[in-house]
Tab-separated table of C-alpha atoms in Angstrom:
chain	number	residue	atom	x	y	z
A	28	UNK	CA	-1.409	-28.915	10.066
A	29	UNK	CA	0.524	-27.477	6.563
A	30	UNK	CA	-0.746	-25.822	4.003
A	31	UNK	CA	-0.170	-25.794	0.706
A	32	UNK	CA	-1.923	-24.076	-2.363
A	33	UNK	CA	-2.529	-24.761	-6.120
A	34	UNK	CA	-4.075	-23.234	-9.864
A	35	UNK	CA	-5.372	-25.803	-11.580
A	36	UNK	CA	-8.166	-24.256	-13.489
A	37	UNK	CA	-11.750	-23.621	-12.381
A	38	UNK	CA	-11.329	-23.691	-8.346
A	39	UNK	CA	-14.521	-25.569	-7.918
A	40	UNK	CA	-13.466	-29.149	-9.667
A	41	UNK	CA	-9.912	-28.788	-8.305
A	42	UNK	CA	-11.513	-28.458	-4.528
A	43	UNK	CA	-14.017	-31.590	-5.191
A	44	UNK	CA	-10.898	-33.519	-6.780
A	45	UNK	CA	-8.547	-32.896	-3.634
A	46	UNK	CA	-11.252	-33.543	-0.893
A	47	UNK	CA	-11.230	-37.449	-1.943
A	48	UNK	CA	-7.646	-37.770	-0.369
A	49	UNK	CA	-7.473	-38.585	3.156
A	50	UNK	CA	-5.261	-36.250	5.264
A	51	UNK	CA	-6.600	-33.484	3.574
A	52	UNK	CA	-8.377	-31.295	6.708
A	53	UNK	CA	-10.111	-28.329	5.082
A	54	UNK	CA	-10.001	-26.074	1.716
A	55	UNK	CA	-10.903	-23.164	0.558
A	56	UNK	CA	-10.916	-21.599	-2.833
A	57	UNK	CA	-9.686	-18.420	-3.868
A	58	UNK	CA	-7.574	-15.597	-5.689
A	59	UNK	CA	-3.998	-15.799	-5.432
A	60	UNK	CA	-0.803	-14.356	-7.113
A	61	UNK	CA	-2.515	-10.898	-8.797
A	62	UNK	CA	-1.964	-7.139	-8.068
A	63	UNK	CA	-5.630	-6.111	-7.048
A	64	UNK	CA	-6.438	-6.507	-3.140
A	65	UNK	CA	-9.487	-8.196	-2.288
A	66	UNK	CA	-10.682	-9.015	-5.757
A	67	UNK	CA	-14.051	-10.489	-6.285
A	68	UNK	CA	-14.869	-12.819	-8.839
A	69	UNK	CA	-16.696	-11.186	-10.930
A	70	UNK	CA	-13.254	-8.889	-11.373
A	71	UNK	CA	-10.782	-12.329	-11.329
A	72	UNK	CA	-13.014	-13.577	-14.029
A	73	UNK	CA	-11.984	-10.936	-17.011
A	74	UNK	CA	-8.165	-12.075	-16.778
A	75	UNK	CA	-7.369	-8.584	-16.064
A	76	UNK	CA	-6.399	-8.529	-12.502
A	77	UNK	CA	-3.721	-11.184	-12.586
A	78	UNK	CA	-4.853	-13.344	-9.983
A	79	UNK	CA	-5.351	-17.516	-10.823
A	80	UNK	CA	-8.434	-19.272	-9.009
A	81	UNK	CA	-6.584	-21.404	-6.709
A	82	UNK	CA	-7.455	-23.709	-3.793
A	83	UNK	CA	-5.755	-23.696	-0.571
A	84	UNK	CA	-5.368	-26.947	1.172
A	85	UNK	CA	-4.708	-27.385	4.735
A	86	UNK	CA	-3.372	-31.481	5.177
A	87	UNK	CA	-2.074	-33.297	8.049
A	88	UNK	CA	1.846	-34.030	6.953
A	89	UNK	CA	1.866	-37.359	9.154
A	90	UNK	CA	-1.103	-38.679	7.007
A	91	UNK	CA	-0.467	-37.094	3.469
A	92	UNK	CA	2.876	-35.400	2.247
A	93	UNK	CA	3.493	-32.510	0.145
A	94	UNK	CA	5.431	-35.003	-2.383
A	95	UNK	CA	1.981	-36.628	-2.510
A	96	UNK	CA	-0.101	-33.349	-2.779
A	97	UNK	CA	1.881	-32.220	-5.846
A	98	UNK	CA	1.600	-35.656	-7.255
A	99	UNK	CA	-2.486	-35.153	-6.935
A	100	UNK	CA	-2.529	-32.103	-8.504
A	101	UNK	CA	-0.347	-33.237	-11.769
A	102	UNK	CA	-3.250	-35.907	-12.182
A	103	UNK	CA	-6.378	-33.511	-11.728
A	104	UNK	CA	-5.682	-31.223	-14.532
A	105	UNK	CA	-3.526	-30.574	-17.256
A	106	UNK	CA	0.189	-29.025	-16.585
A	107	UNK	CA	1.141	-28.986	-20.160
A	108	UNK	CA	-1.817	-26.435	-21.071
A	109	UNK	CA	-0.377	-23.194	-20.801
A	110	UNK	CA	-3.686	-20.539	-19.591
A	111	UNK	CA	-6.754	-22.640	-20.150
A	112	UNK	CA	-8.210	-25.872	-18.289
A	113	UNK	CA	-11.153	-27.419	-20.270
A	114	UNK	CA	-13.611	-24.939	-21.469
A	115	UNK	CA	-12.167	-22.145	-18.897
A	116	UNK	CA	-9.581	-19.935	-20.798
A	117	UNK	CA	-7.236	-17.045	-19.899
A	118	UNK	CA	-4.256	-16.544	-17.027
A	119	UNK	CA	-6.997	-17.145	-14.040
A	120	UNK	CA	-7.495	-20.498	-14.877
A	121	UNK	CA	-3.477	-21.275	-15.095
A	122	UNK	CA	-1.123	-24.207	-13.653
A	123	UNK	CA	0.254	-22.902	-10.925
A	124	UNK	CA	1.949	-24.130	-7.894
A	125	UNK	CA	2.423	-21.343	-5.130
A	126	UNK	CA	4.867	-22.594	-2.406
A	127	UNK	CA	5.332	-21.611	0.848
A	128	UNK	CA	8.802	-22.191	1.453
A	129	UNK	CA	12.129	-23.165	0.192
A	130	UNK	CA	11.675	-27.187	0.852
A	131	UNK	CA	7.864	-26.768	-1.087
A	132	UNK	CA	9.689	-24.662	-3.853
A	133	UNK	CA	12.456	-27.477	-4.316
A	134	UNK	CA	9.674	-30.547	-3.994
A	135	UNK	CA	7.111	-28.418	-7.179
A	136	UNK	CA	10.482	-28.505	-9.085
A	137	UNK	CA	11.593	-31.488	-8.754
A	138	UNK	CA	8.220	-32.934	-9.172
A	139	UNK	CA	7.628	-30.914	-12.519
A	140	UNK	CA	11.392	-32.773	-13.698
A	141	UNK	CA	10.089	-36.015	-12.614
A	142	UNK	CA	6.819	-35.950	-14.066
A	143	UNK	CA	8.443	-34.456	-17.675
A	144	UNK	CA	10.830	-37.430	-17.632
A	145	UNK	CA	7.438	-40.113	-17.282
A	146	UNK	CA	6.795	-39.293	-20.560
A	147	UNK	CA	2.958	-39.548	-19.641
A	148	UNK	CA	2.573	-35.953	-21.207
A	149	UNK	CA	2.854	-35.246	-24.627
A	150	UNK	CA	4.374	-32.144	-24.159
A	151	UNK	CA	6.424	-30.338	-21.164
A	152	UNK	CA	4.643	-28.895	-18.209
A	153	UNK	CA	4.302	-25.629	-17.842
A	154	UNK	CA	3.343	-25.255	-14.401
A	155	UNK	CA	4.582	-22.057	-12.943
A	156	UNK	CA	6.385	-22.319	-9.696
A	157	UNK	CA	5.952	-19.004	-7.962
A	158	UNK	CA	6.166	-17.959	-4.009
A	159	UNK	CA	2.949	-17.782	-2.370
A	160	UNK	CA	1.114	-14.224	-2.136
A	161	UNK	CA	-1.800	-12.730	-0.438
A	162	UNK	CA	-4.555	-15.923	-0.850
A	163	UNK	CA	-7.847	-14.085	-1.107
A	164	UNK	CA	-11.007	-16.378	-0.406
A	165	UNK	CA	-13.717	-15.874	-2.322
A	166	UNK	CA	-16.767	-15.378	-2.041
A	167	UNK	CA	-19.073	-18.366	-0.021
A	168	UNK	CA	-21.141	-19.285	-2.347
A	169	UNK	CA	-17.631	-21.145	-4.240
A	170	UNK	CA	-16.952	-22.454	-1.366
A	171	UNK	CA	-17.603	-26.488	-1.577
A	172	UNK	CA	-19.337	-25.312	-4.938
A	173	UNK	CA	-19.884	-28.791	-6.248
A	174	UNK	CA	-20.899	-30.063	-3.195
A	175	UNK	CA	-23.917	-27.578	-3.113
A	176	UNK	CA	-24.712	-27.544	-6.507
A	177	UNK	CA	-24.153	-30.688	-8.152
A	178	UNK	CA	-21.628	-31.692	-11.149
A	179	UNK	CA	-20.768	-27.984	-13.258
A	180	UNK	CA	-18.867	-27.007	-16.809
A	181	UNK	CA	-15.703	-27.527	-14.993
A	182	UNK	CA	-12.724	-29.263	-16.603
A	183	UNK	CA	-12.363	-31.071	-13.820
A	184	UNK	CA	-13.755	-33.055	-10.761
């Protein structure tokens, strides 16, 4: 199994949107990219301590490729909206791709170049492309969020 991990807004419609694929084997969302360690929610949520709600994906490369995963997570949110997915505003709820390695780092770039030359967006993506920190889960009760709760305010799903 590989893993791979993504901001795409509110963590709990990106996680429903990414379980449809097959060859994806588990999530989990959860804080990524910020200064604080081990922030809750509740301290994510004011923008202050720099983290993005992000989902980490673990996938089975012989059934789904990384290529493929970026290619997902283009179409479930918005990469040209810099800091704000639907109604969820502020730098926790950016586009963000956090790679792993050097080969994910050149496959997020070249994606972003190949999506901006589609033309499907209006204007350019600004996904940020940045190495992968600490990935903090949160806490259980977003975990599979949607799942236990029904459809939510989320900007996607």
């Amino acid at each position: 199994m590989a893993t791979a991990i993504f901001g795409a807004g509110c963590f709990w419609g990106v996680e429903a949107f990414f379980e449809r694929f097959e060859g994806i084997t588990a999530t989990r969302v959860g804080y990524t990219g910020g200064k604080v360690e081990s922030p809750s929610y509740e301290q994510v949520k004011t923008g202050k301590t720099g983290h993005a709600e992000a989902i980490r994906l673990e996938y089975d490369p012989s059934v789904i490729t990384y290529a493929e995963l970026v290619n997902i997570f283009f179409e479930a949110h918005d990469p040209t909206s810099r800091n704000k997915q639907g109604i969820d505003v502020g730098h926790q709820y950016r586009s963000a791709i956090f790679y792993k390695d050097a080969s994910q780092k050149y496959i997020a770039e070249e994606k972003i170049k190949e999506w901006d030359a589609k033309g499907i967006f209006k204007r350019p993506i600004v996904t940020e492309v940045t190495a992968a920190s600490t990935f903090y889960e949160a806490e259980e009760y977003h975990q599979k969020y949607i799942h236990k709760n029904g459809s939510v305010a989320c900007g996607i799903s």
